[in-house]
Amino acid sequence: MQVADLNQIDLQALARGDKRSWDAFVGAAAPLINAMVRRALAPHGLGEDDVMDAAQDVFVRLCAQDFRLLKTYDPARAGLSTWLAVVARSAAIDHARRRRRPTQPIDEVPEAALGVEDRHVEKLKIPQGLLTERQTLILKYLYDEEREVADIAQLLKVDPQTVRSTQHRALVRLRAYFREGTG
Amino acid sequence: MSPQRNDLSASDKELWQSLAIGVAEPRPVDAMDFAAWIEGRLGEAEAAQIEASVAADPEMRRAALDIADVLGKPLPAAPERMAVRARALVGFEAERKAARGSLSGWLNWMTPLAVRPAIVTMAAIVIAAGGFTMGGGLGASFAQQQYGASGIQKASSTSEVSSDINEFFASDGI
């Protein structure tokens, strides 16, 4: 069953605990929850059993306490698949945190791994309001995380050229502010 | 950094990395608001609030990109085992009702109307008496009288075992 089928689920019957609605919901939601959980757990190097358990955590969250979480979903605000993806990722990250390996005693860590260069540099503060929230977000994605413009454009539902021009305008503002400030 | 990568010049990146953003503590974002923002359904002011929180939190930045990416691709089928386990979380209402009503249904079918209160009363007495006997009742003092301290010692060793099992179930391993 594809994600599109999620739109056909009777949410009111589901929230009442109707078994048939729940089974239909599971069939429609499982591919999305599976994909989201796998993506979230991938950097943590966890195995198939953890994927299964984390996915089960998602379903448990949804139906626990008489479907309390599911009842918070508001179709007027966002699509069910997007909301489910948010819930699934959050549950998967919680699962990964619980499964995190216990800390290693410092004596067992190789010295090379502990070698941290002490290079404290006082950073200039960007005053609040100089950049918009979107400009800040785009610069964070581009420079701190080295993400592709295309990925950021897809996320923000804008043209890649819009991301580039937002980046450009932000840098112009920063340069102008700090040139004036230091000049 | 490849030239293809977004035409970022090294000096731009150096400038950015030499700066710190003076932002207030980001506000927590709930799942519904985050989903609405990812879908681009929020107004400018609402979106700006979410974007401030996302910009301030690396985990939220990763989450937003992961979710947008997963939603933008065809999804492979989930393992059957996953769906089977999830379906088992919710039972049929009819089954739940049947389970609740099984004893009374059996009574209604088996016995005439006038005898039912007597049967229910008898069952309650038997259960109460059984519980009293199994829970120790007067047995402990009787054992003390009859066998002295050795019987009591035996009883206390049983309680040690049950306490260990409780600890086992209460441990993180379960």
mmCIF file of C-alpha atoms in Angstrom:
data_model
loop_
_atom_site.group_PDB
_atom_site.id
_atom_site.type_symbol
_atom_site.label_atom_id
_atom_site.label_comp_id
_atom_site.label_asym_id
_atom_site.label_seq_id
_atom_site.Cartn_x
_atom_site.Cartn_y
_atom_site.Cartn_z
ATOM 1 C CA MET A 1 0.000 0.000 0.000
ATOM 2 C CA GLN A 2 1.353 3.445 -0.838
ATOM 3 C CA VAL A 3 1.437 6.556 1.330
ATOM 4 C CA ALA A 4 -1.371 8.068 -0.755
ATOM 5 C CA ASP A 5 -3.681 5.508 0.830
ATOM 6 C CA LEU A 6 -3.207 7.228 4.172
ATOM 7 C CA ASN A 7 -5.639 9.850 2.918
ATOM 8 C CA GLN A 8 -8.358 7.216 2.753
ATOM 9 C CA ILE A 9 -8.097 6.236 6.399
ATOM 10 C CA ASP A 10 -11.130 7.093 8.503
ATOM 11 C CA LEU A 11 -9.357 9.014 11.259
ATOM 12 C CA GLN A 12 -12.402 9.284 13.473
ATOM 13 C CA ALA A 13 -12.954 5.521 13.426
ATOM 14 C CA LEU A 14 -9.236 5.055 14.004
ATOM 15 C CA ALA A 15 -9.273 7.303 17.077
ATOM 16 C CA ARG A 16 -12.250 5.329 18.416
ATOM 17 C CA GLY A 17 -10.080 2.203 18.352
ATOM 18 C CA ASP A 18 -11.781 0.521 15.419
ATOM 19 C CA LYS A 19 -9.708 -2.561 14.613
ATOM 20 C CA ARG A 20 -10.329 -2.529 10.861
ATOM 21 C CA SER A 21 -9.337 1.135 10.609
ATOM 22 C CA TRP A 22 -6.211 0.420 12.634
ATOM 23 C CA ASP A 23 -5.235 -2.476 10.362
ATOM 24 C CA ALA A 24 -5.781 -0.326 7.278
ATOM 25 C CA PHE A 25 -3.792 2.479 8.874
ATOM 26 C CA VAL A 26 -0.908 0.131 9.694
ATOM 27 C CA GLY A 27 -0.845 -1.114 6.101
ATOM 28 C CA ALA A 28 -0.787 2.416 4.732
ATOM 29 C CA ALA A 29 1.622 3.904 7.266
ATOM 30 C CA ALA A 30 4.146 1.067 7.610
ATOM 31 C CA PRO A 31 6.187 1.913 4.453
ATOM 32 C CA LEU A 32 6.589 5.535 5.548
ATOM 33 C CA ILE A 33 7.367 4.668 9.170
ATOM 34 C CA ASN A 34 9.787 1.977 8.018
ATOM 35 C CA ALA A 35 11.620 4.391 5.702
ATOM 36 C CA MET A 36 11.722 7.195 8.263
ATOM 37 C CA VAL A 37 12.951 4.987 11.085
ATOM 38 C CA ARG A 38 15.681 3.483 8.882
ATOM 39 C CA ARG A 39 16.835 6.943 7.828
ATOM 40 C CA ALA A 40 16.902 8.212 11.420
ATOM 41 C CA LEU A 41 18.759 5.177 12.761
ATOM 42 C CA ALA A 42 21.283 4.903 9.900
ATOM 43 C CA PRO A 43 23.915 7.204 11.465
ATOM 44 C CA HIS A 44 23.670 5.259 14.733
ATOM 45 C CA GLY A 45 24.710 1.951 13.190
ATOM 46 C CA LEU A 46 21.823 0.002 14.708
ATOM 47 C CA GLY A 47 20.579 -3.286 13.280
ATOM 48 C CA GLU A 48 17.350 -4.692 11.889
ATOM 49 C CA ASP A 49 15.969 -5.581 15.320
ATOM 50 C CA ASP A 50 16.312 -1.956 16.372
ATOM 51 C CA VAL A 51 14.503 -0.824 13.228
ATOM 52 C CA MET A 52 11.652 -3.189 14.109
ATOM 53 C CA ASP A 53 11.571 -2.061 17.737
ATOM 54 C CA ALA A 54 11.731 1.637 16.866
ATOM 55 C CA ALA A 55 8.919 1.224 14.322
ATOM 56 C CA GLN A 56 6.879 -0.584 16.951
ATOM 57 C CA ASP A 57 7.576 2.326 19.340
ATOM 58 C CA VAL A 58 6.027 4.650 16.750
ATOM 59 C CA PHE A 59 2.849 2.565 16.510
ATOM 60 C CA VAL A 60 2.688 2.223 20.297
ATOM 61 C CA ARG A 61 2.964 6.018 20.670
ATOM 62 C CA LEU A 62 0.138 6.474 18.216
ATOM 63 C CA CYS A 63 -2.333 4.172 19.924
ATOM 64 C CA ALA A 64 -1.237 4.565 23.560
ATOM 65 C CA GLN A 65 -3.604 6.092 26.117
ATOM 66 C CA ASP A 66 -6.640 5.661 23.930
ATOM 67 C CA PHE A 67 -4.943 7.099 20.806
ATOM 68 C CA ARG A 68 -4.057 10.325 22.574
ATOM 69 C CA LEU A 69 -1.244 11.280 20.193
ATOM 70 C CA LEU A 70 -3.223 10.381 17.098
ATOM 71 C CA LYS A 71 -6.050 12.592 18.315
ATOM 72 C CA THR A 72 -3.681 15.602 18.326
ATOM 73 C CA TYR A 73 -3.296 15.327 14.558
ATOM 74 C CA ASP A 74 -5.067 18.180 12.794
ATOM 75 C CA PRO A 75 -5.684 17.575 9.065
ATOM 76 C CA ALA A 76 -6.256 21.295 8.548
ATOM 77 C CA ARG A 77 -2.652 22.056 9.501
ATOM 78 C CA ALA A 78 -0.564 19.387 7.740
ATOM 79 C CA GLY A 79 -0.820 16.178 5.748
ATOM 80 C CA LEU A 80 -0.975 12.930 7.707
ATOM 81 C CA SER A 81 2.133 11.554 6.017
ATOM 82 C CA THR A 82 4.249 14.594 6.983
ATOM 83 C CA TRP A 83 3.022 14.532 10.566
ATOM 84 C CA LEU A 84 3.633 10.784 10.780
ATOM 85 C CA ALA A 85 7.151 11.247 9.420
ATOM 86 C CA VAL A 86 7.842 13.823 12.163
ATOM 87 C CA VAL A 87 6.452 11.513 14.854
ATOM 88 C CA ALA A 88 8.346 8.507 13.465
ATOM 89 C CA ARG A 89 11.654 10.335 13.333
ATOM 90 C CA SER A 90 11.241 11.639 16.851
ATOM 91 C CA ALA A 91 10.443 8.160 18.197
ATOM 92 C CA ALA A 92 13.386 6.654 16.309
ATOM 93 C CA ILE A 93 15.817 9.223 17.702
ATOM 94 C CA ASP A 94 14.504 8.545 21.222
ATOM 95 C CA HIS A 95 15.046 4.829 20.588
ATOM 96 C CA ALA A 96 18.614 5.463 19.389
ATOM 97 C CA ARG A 97 19.333 7.563 22.494
ATOM 98 C CA ARG A 98 18.107 4.777 24.756
ATOM 99 C CA ARG A 99 20.263 2.267 22.885
ATOM 100 C CA ARG A 100 23.353 4.469 22.941
ATOM 101 C CA ARG A 101 26.368 2.530 24.114
ATOM 102 C CA PRO A 102 27.469 3.213 27.656
ATOM 103 C CA THR A 103 30.310 5.698 27.910
ATOM 104 C CA GLN A 104 33.812 4.359 27.539
ATOM 105 C CA PRO A 105 36.219 4.888 30.455
ATOM 106 C CA ILE A 106 38.672 7.631 29.533
ATOM 107 C CA ASP A 107 41.654 5.317 30.241
ATOM 108 C CA GLU A 108 40.562 3.063 27.386
ATOM 109 C CA VAL A 109 40.329 5.845 24.804
ATOM 110 C CA PRO A 110 43.464 6.160 22.610
ATOM 111 C CA GLU A 111 45.380 9.331 23.339
ATOM 112 C CA ALA A 112 45.187 10.448 19.722
ATOM 113 C CA ALA A 113 41.421 10.460 19.930
ATOM 114 C CA LEU A 114 41.564 12.744 22.941
ATOM 115 C CA GLY A 115 43.948 15.261 21.377
ATOM 116 C CA VAL A 116 41.864 18.389 21.060
ATOM 117 C CA GLU A 117 43.659 21.475 19.875
ATOM 118 C CA ASP A 118 43.017 24.382 22.177
ATOM 119 C CA ARG A 119 42.239 27.061 19.655
ATOM 120 C CA HIS A 120 39.755 29.301 21.341
ATOM 121 C CA VAL A 121 38.867 32.156 19.046
ATOM 122 C CA GLU A 122 36.572 34.896 20.158
ATOM 123 C CA LYS A 123 33.812 35.143 17.545
ATOM 124 C CA LEU A 124 32.120 38.333 16.502
ATOM 125 C CA LYS A 125 28.436 38.282 17.341
ATOM 126 C CA ILE A 126 25.856 38.769 14.630
ATOM 127 C CA PRO A 127 23.336 41.119 16.179
ATOM 128 C CA GLN A 128 19.771 39.921 16.383
ATOM 129 C CA GLY A 129 17.707 41.174 13.466
ATOM 130 C CA LEU A 130 20.628 41.639 11.079
ATOM 131 C CA LEU A 131 19.683 38.439 9.262
ATOM 132 C CA THR A 132 16.232 37.011 8.879
ATOM 133 C CA GLU A 133 15.532 33.583 10.356
ATOM 134 C CA ARG A 134 15.450 32.144 6.852
ATOM 135 C CA GLN A 135 18.790 33.710 5.908
ATOM 136 C CA THR A 136 20.341 32.288 9.079
ATOM 137 C CA LEU A 137 18.861 28.869 8.392
ATOM 138 C CA ILE A 138 20.157 28.836 4.819
ATOM 139 C CA LEU A 139 23.669 29.888 5.837
ATOM 140 C CA LYS A 140 23.681 27.221 8.563
ATOM 141 C CA TYR A 141 22.710 24.545 6.057
ATOM 142 C CA LEU A 142 25.228 25.743 3.476
ATOM 143 C CA TYR A 143 28.251 26.441 5.656
ATOM 144 C CA ASP A 144 27.857 24.488 8.899
ATOM 145 C CA GLU A 145 26.481 21.354 7.288
ATOM 146 C CA GLU A 146 27.643 21.772 3.690
ATOM 147 C CA ARG A 147 24.257 20.753 2.319
ATOM 148 C CA GLU A 148 23.350 21.053 -1.337
ATOM 149 C CA VAL A 149 21.331 24.029 -2.528
ATOM 150 C CA ALA A 150 18.903 21.604 -4.191
ATOM 151 C CA ASP A 151 18.177 19.854 -0.864
ATOM 152 C CA ILE A 152 17.576 23.145 0.922
ATOM 153 C CA ALA A 153 15.345 24.355 -1.921
ATOM 154 C CA GLN A 154 13.335 21.127 -1.735
ATOM 155 C CA LEU A 155 12.883 21.535 2.015
ATOM 156 C CA LEU A 156 11.893 25.204 1.833
ATOM 157 C CA LYS A 157 9.677 24.661 -1.230
ATOM 158 C CA VAL A 158 11.496 27.347 -3.204
ATOM 159 C CA ASP A 159 13.562 27.514 -6.373
ATOM 160 C CA PRO A 160 17.296 26.770 -5.978
ATOM 161 C CA GLN A 161 17.945 30.248 -7.354
ATOM 162 C CA THR A 162 15.962 31.681 -4.442
ATOM 163 C CA VAL A 163 18.237 29.875 -2.005
ATOM 164 C CA ARG A 164 21.308 31.312 -3.762
ATOM 165 C CA SER A 165 19.936 34.837 -3.809
ATOM 166 C CA THR A 166 18.955 34.599 -0.117
ATOM 167 C CA GLN A 167 22.487 33.437 0.645
ATOM 168 C CA HIS A 168 23.936 36.287 -1.400
ATOM 169 C CA ARG A 169 21.803 38.940 0.289
ATOM 170 C CA ALA A 170 22.710 37.577 3.728
ATOM 171 C CA LEU A 171 26.432 37.702 2.976
ATOM 172 C CA VAL A 172 26.172 41.234 1.593
ATOM 173 C CA ARG A 173 24.491 42.320 4.836
ATOM 174 C CA LEU A 174 27.091 40.599 6.983
ATOM 175 C CA ARG A 175 30.002 42.078 5.043
ATOM 176 C CA ALA A 176 28.482 45.540 5.100
ATOM 177 C CA TYR A 177 27.803 45.377 8.843
ATOM 178 C CA PHE A 178 31.201 44.086 9.870
ATOM 179 C CA ARG A 179 33.105 46.319 7.405
ATOM 180 C CA GLU A 180 31.341 49.330 8.862
ATOM 181 C CA GLY A 181 31.883 48.039 12.366
ATOM 182 C CA THR A 182 35.589 47.406 11.920
ATOM 183 C CA GLY A 183 36.415 50.129 9.394
ATOM 184 C CA MET B 1 34.687 22.027 -1.502
ATOM 185 C CA SER B 2 33.829 21.384 -5.126
ATOM 186 C CA PRO B 3 33.110 24.359 -7.410
ATOM 187 C CA GLN B 4 29.795 22.669 -8.215
ATOM 188 C CA ARG B 5 28.778 22.835 -4.582
ATOM 189 C CA ASN B 6 26.591 25.908 -4.516
ATOM 190 C CA ASP B 7 29.332 28.294 -5.706
ATOM 191 C CA LEU B 8 30.444 28.811 -2.137
ATOM 192 C CA SER B 9 33.635 30.756 -1.897
ATOM 193 C CA ALA B 10 36.045 29.866 0.870
ATOM 194 C CA SER B 11 36.084 33.456 2.077
ATOM 195 C CA ASP B 12 32.302 33.459 2.518
ATOM 196 C CA LYS B 13 32.528 30.311 4.585
ATOM 197 C CA GLU B 14 35.417 31.709 6.620
ATOM 198 C CA LEU B 15 33.450 34.855 7.276
ATOM 199 C CA TRP B 16 30.449 32.813 8.454
ATOM 200 C CA GLN B 17 32.567 30.608 10.671
ATOM 201 C CA SER B 18 34.205 33.597 12.300
ATOM 202 C CA LEU B 19 30.808 34.829 13.443
ATOM 203 C CA ALA B 20 28.455 33.731 16.183
ATOM 204 C CA ILE B 21 24.733 34.189 16.027
ATOM 205 C CA GLY B 22 23.306 36.080 18.947
ATOM 206 C CA VAL B 23 19.942 34.390 19.221
ATOM 207 C CA ALA B 24 17.680 33.800 22.148
ATOM 208 C CA GLU B 25 16.998 30.271 23.378
ATOM 209 C CA PRO B 26 14.925 28.550 20.662
ATOM 210 C CA ARG B 27 11.358 27.710 21.536
ATOM 211 C CA PRO B 28 10.294 24.065 21.502
ATOM 212 C CA VAL B 29 8.396 23.113 18.352
ATOM 213 C CA ASP B 30 5.596 20.554 18.439
ATOM 214 C CA ALA B 31 5.145 17.860 15.790
ATOM 215 C CA MET B 32 2.091 19.496 14.250
ATOM 216 C CA ASP B 33 3.811 22.881 13.801
ATOM 217 C CA PHE B 34 6.957 21.246 12.461
ATOM 218 C CA ALA B 35 4.922 19.244 9.922
ATOM 219 C CA ALA B 36 3.020 22.371 8.868
ATOM 220 C CA TRP B 37 6.309 24.223 8.378
ATOM 221 C CA ILE B 38 7.801 21.378 6.329
ATOM 222 C CA GLU B 39 4.743 21.507 4.082
ATOM 223 C CA GLY B 40 5.116 25.274 3.709
ATOM 224 C CA ARG B 41 1.645 25.899 5.136
ATOM 225 C CA LEU B 42 2.591 28.520 7.715
ATOM 226 C CA GLY B 43 2.365 32.261 7.350
ATOM 227 C CA GLU B 44 5.541 34.316 7.310
ATOM 228 C CA ALA B 45 5.549 35.144 11.028
ATOM 229 C CA GLU B 46 4.795 31.590 12.146
ATOM 230 C CA ALA B 47 7.347 30.156 9.715
ATOM 231 C CA ALA B 48 9.993 32.582 10.986
ATOM 232 C CA GLN B 49 9.515 31.284 14.543
ATOM 233 C CA ILE B 50 9.982 27.686 13.422
ATOM 234 C CA GLU B 51 12.950 28.624 11.239
ATOM 235 C CA ALA B 52 14.643 30.319 14.196
ATOM 236 C CA SER B 53 14.262 27.112 16.209
ATOM 237 C CA VAL B 54 15.430 24.924 13.321
ATOM 238 C CA ALA B 55 18.435 27.169 12.645
ATOM 239 C CA ALA B 56 19.456 26.953 16.300
ATOM 240 C CA ASP B 57 19.234 23.164 16.610
ATOM 241 C CA PRO B 58 21.401 20.848 14.463
ATOM 242 C CA GLU B 59 19.122 17.883 15.244
ATOM 243 C CA MET B 60 16.083 19.760 13.943
ATOM 244 C CA ARG B 61 18.001 20.780 10.813
ATOM 245 C CA ARG B 62 18.838 17.137 10.117
ATOM 246 C CA ALA B 63 15.258 16.084 10.889
ATOM 247 C CA ALA B 64 13.792 18.606 8.455
ATOM 248 C CA LEU B 65 16.027 17.494 5.590
ATOM 249 C CA ASP B 66 15.527 13.784 6.333
ATOM 250 C CA ILE B 67 11.749 14.147 6.417
ATOM 251 C CA ALA B 68 11.602 16.213 3.233
ATOM 252 C CA ASP B 69 13.837 13.693 1.505
ATOM 253 C CA VAL B 70 11.885 10.607 2.629
ATOM 254 C CA LEU B 71 8.579 12.205 1.656
ATOM 255 C CA GLY B 72 9.942 13.110 -1.764
ATOM 256 C CA LYS B 73 10.877 9.579 -2.758
ATOM 257 C CA PRO B 74 8.949 6.395 -3.546
ATOM 258 C CA LEU B 75 8.778 4.220 -0.450
ATOM 259 C CA PRO B 76 9.844 0.576 -0.399
ATOM 260 C CA ALA B 77 7.419 -1.884 1.186
ATOM 261 C CA ALA B 78 7.816 -2.399 4.919
ATOM 262 C CA PRO B 79 8.760 -5.861 6.230
ATOM 263 C CA GLU B 80 5.634 -7.923 6.894
ATOM 264 C CA ARG B 81 6.854 -8.581 10.441
ATOM 265 C CA MET B 82 6.630 -4.847 11.178
ATOM 266 C CA ALA B 83 2.991 -4.634 10.083
ATOM 267 C CA VAL B 84 2.020 -7.842 11.891
ATOM 268 C CA ARG B 85 3.441 -6.576 15.192
ATOM 269 C CA ALA B 86 1.769 -3.204 14.775
ATOM 270 C CA ARG B 87 -1.638 -4.700 13.923
ATOM 271 C CA ALA B 88 -1.515 -6.775 17.097
ATOM 272 C CA LEU B 89 -1.484 -3.590 19.197
ATOM 273 C CA VAL B 90 -5.188 -3.002 18.681
ATOM 274 C CA GLY B 91 -7.763 -5.747 19.142
ATOM 275 C CA PHE B 92 -11.266 -6.166 17.773
ATOM 276 C CA GLU B 93 -13.893 -4.401 19.873
ATOM 277 C CA ALA B 94 -16.104 -7.470 19.449
ATOM 278 C CA GLU B 95 -13.340 -9.648 20.888
ATOM 279 C CA ARG B 96 -12.807 -7.263 23.781
ATOM 280 C CA LYS B 97 -16.534 -7.303 24.532
ATOM 281 C CA ALA B 98 -16.593 -11.104 24.244
ATOM 282 C CA ALA B 99 -13.685 -11.386 26.664
ATOM 283 C CA ARG B 100 -15.413 -9.093 29.163
ATOM 284 C CA GLY B 101 -18.728 -10.895 28.896
ATOM 285 C CA SER B 102 -17.551 -14.490 28.701
ATOM 286 C CA LEU B 103 -18.331 -15.533 32.304
ATOM 287 C CA SER B 104 -21.733 -13.910 32.435
ATOM 288 C CA GLY B 105 -22.594 -15.290 29.001
ATOM 289 C CA TRP B 106 -21.734 -18.801 30.140
ATOM 290 C CA LEU B 107 -23.855 -18.375 33.270
ATOM 291 C CA ASN B 108 -26.822 -17.081 31.298
ATOM 292 C CA TRP B 109 -26.698 -20.022 28.981
ATOM 293 C CA MET B 110 -26.148 -22.724 31.567
ATOM 294 C CA THR B 111 -28.479 -21.832 34.435
ATOM 295 C CA PRO B 112 -32.036 -20.824 35.124
ATOM 296 C CA LEU B 113 -32.611 -17.239 36.267
ATOM 297 C CA ALA B 114 -33.424 -18.024 39.908
ATOM 298 C CA VAL B 115 -30.219 -20.017 40.546
ATOM 299 C CA ARG B 116 -27.775 -17.416 39.157
ATOM 300 C CA PRO B 117 -27.407 -15.243 42.338
ATOM 301 C CA ALA B 118 -26.654 -18.334 44.402
ATOM 302 C CA ILE B 119 -23.971 -19.470 41.949
ATOM 303 C CA VAL B 120 -22.333 -16.052 41.904
ATOM 304 C CA THR B 121 -22.346 -15.923 45.730
ATOM 305 C CA MET B 122 -20.849 -19.419 45.971
ATOM 306 C CA ALA B 123 -18.148 -18.491 43.471
ATOM 307 C CA ALA B 124 -17.278 -15.366 45.481
ATOM 308 C CA ILE B 125 -17.000 -17.416 48.716
ATOM 309 C CA VAL B 126 -14.779 -20.015 47.042
ATOM 310 C CA ILE B 127 -12.490 -17.330 45.576
ATOM 311 C CA ALA B 128 -12.257 -15.459 48.896
ATOM 312 C CA ALA B 129 -11.536 -18.638 50.844
ATOM 313 C CA GLY B 130 -8.948 -19.753 48.297
ATOM 314 C CA GLY B 131 -7.237 -16.380 48.390
ATOM 315 C CA PHE B 132 -7.185 -16.377 52.185
ATOM 316 C CA THR B 133 -5.666 -19.850 52.304
ATOM 317 C CA MET B 134 -3.051 -19.155 49.604
ATOM 318 C CA GLY B 135 -2.130 -15.812 51.118
ATOM 319 C CA GLY B 136 -1.133 -17.494 54.359
ATOM 320 C CA GLY B 137 -4.227 -16.778 56.431
ATOM 321 C CA LEU B 138 -3.867 -18.443 59.782
ATOM 322 C CA GLY B 139 -1.297 -20.814 58.297
ATOM 323 C CA ALA B 140 1.757 -18.868 59.457
ATOM 324 C CA SER B 141 0.782 -18.865 63.114
ATOM 325 C CA PHE B 142 -0.330 -22.494 62.829
ATOM 326 C CA ALA B 143 3.035 -23.437 61.317
ATOM 327 C CA GLN B 144 4.808 -21.504 64.046
ATOM 328 C CA GLN B 145 2.960 -23.468 66.680
ATOM 329 C CA GLN B 146 3.457 -26.803 64.992
ATOM 330 C CA TYR B 147 6.994 -26.620 63.558
ATOM 331 C CA GLY B 148 8.694 -23.823 65.450
ATOM 332 C CA ALA B 149 11.269 -21.564 63.779
ATOM 333 C CA SER B 150 12.362 -23.939 60.966
ATOM 334 C CA GLY B 151 9.073 -23.580 59.079
ATOM 335 C CA ILE B 152 9.249 -19.799 59.280
ATOM 336 C CA GLN B 153 12.819 -19.881 57.985
ATOM 337 C CA LYS B 154 11.634 -21.848 54.970
ATOM 338 C CA ALA B 155 8.903 -19.301 54.288
ATOM 339 C CA SER B 156 11.325 -16.382 54.450
ATOM 340 C CA SER B 157 13.691 -18.001 51.939
ATOM 341 C CA THR B 158 10.767 -18.198 49.478
ATOM 342 C CA SER B 159 10.176 -14.489 49.920
ATOM 343 C CA GLU B 160 13.839 -13.772 49.109
ATOM 344 C CA VAL B 161 13.471 -15.561 45.769
ATOM 345 C CA SER B 162 10.354 -13.634 44.832
ATOM 346 C CA SER B 163 12.051 -10.360 45.712
ATOM 347 C CA ASP B 164 14.959 -11.233 43.385
ATOM 348 C CA ILE B 165 12.557 -11.909 40.551
ATOM 349 C CA ASN B 166 10.911 -8.560 41.159
ATOM 350 C CA GLU B 167 14.306 -6.889 40.927
ATOM 351 C CA PHE B 168 14.956 -8.759 37.677
ATOM 352 C CA PHE B 169 11.770 -7.454 36.100
ATOM 353 C CA ALA B 170 12.387 -3.996 37.450
ATOM 354 C CA SER B 171 15.902 -3.853 35.998
ATOM 355 C CA ASP B 172 16.835 -1.996 32.824
ATOM 356 C CA GLY B 173 17.313 -5.263 31.002
ATOM 357 C CA ILE B 174 13.582 -5.842 30.614
#
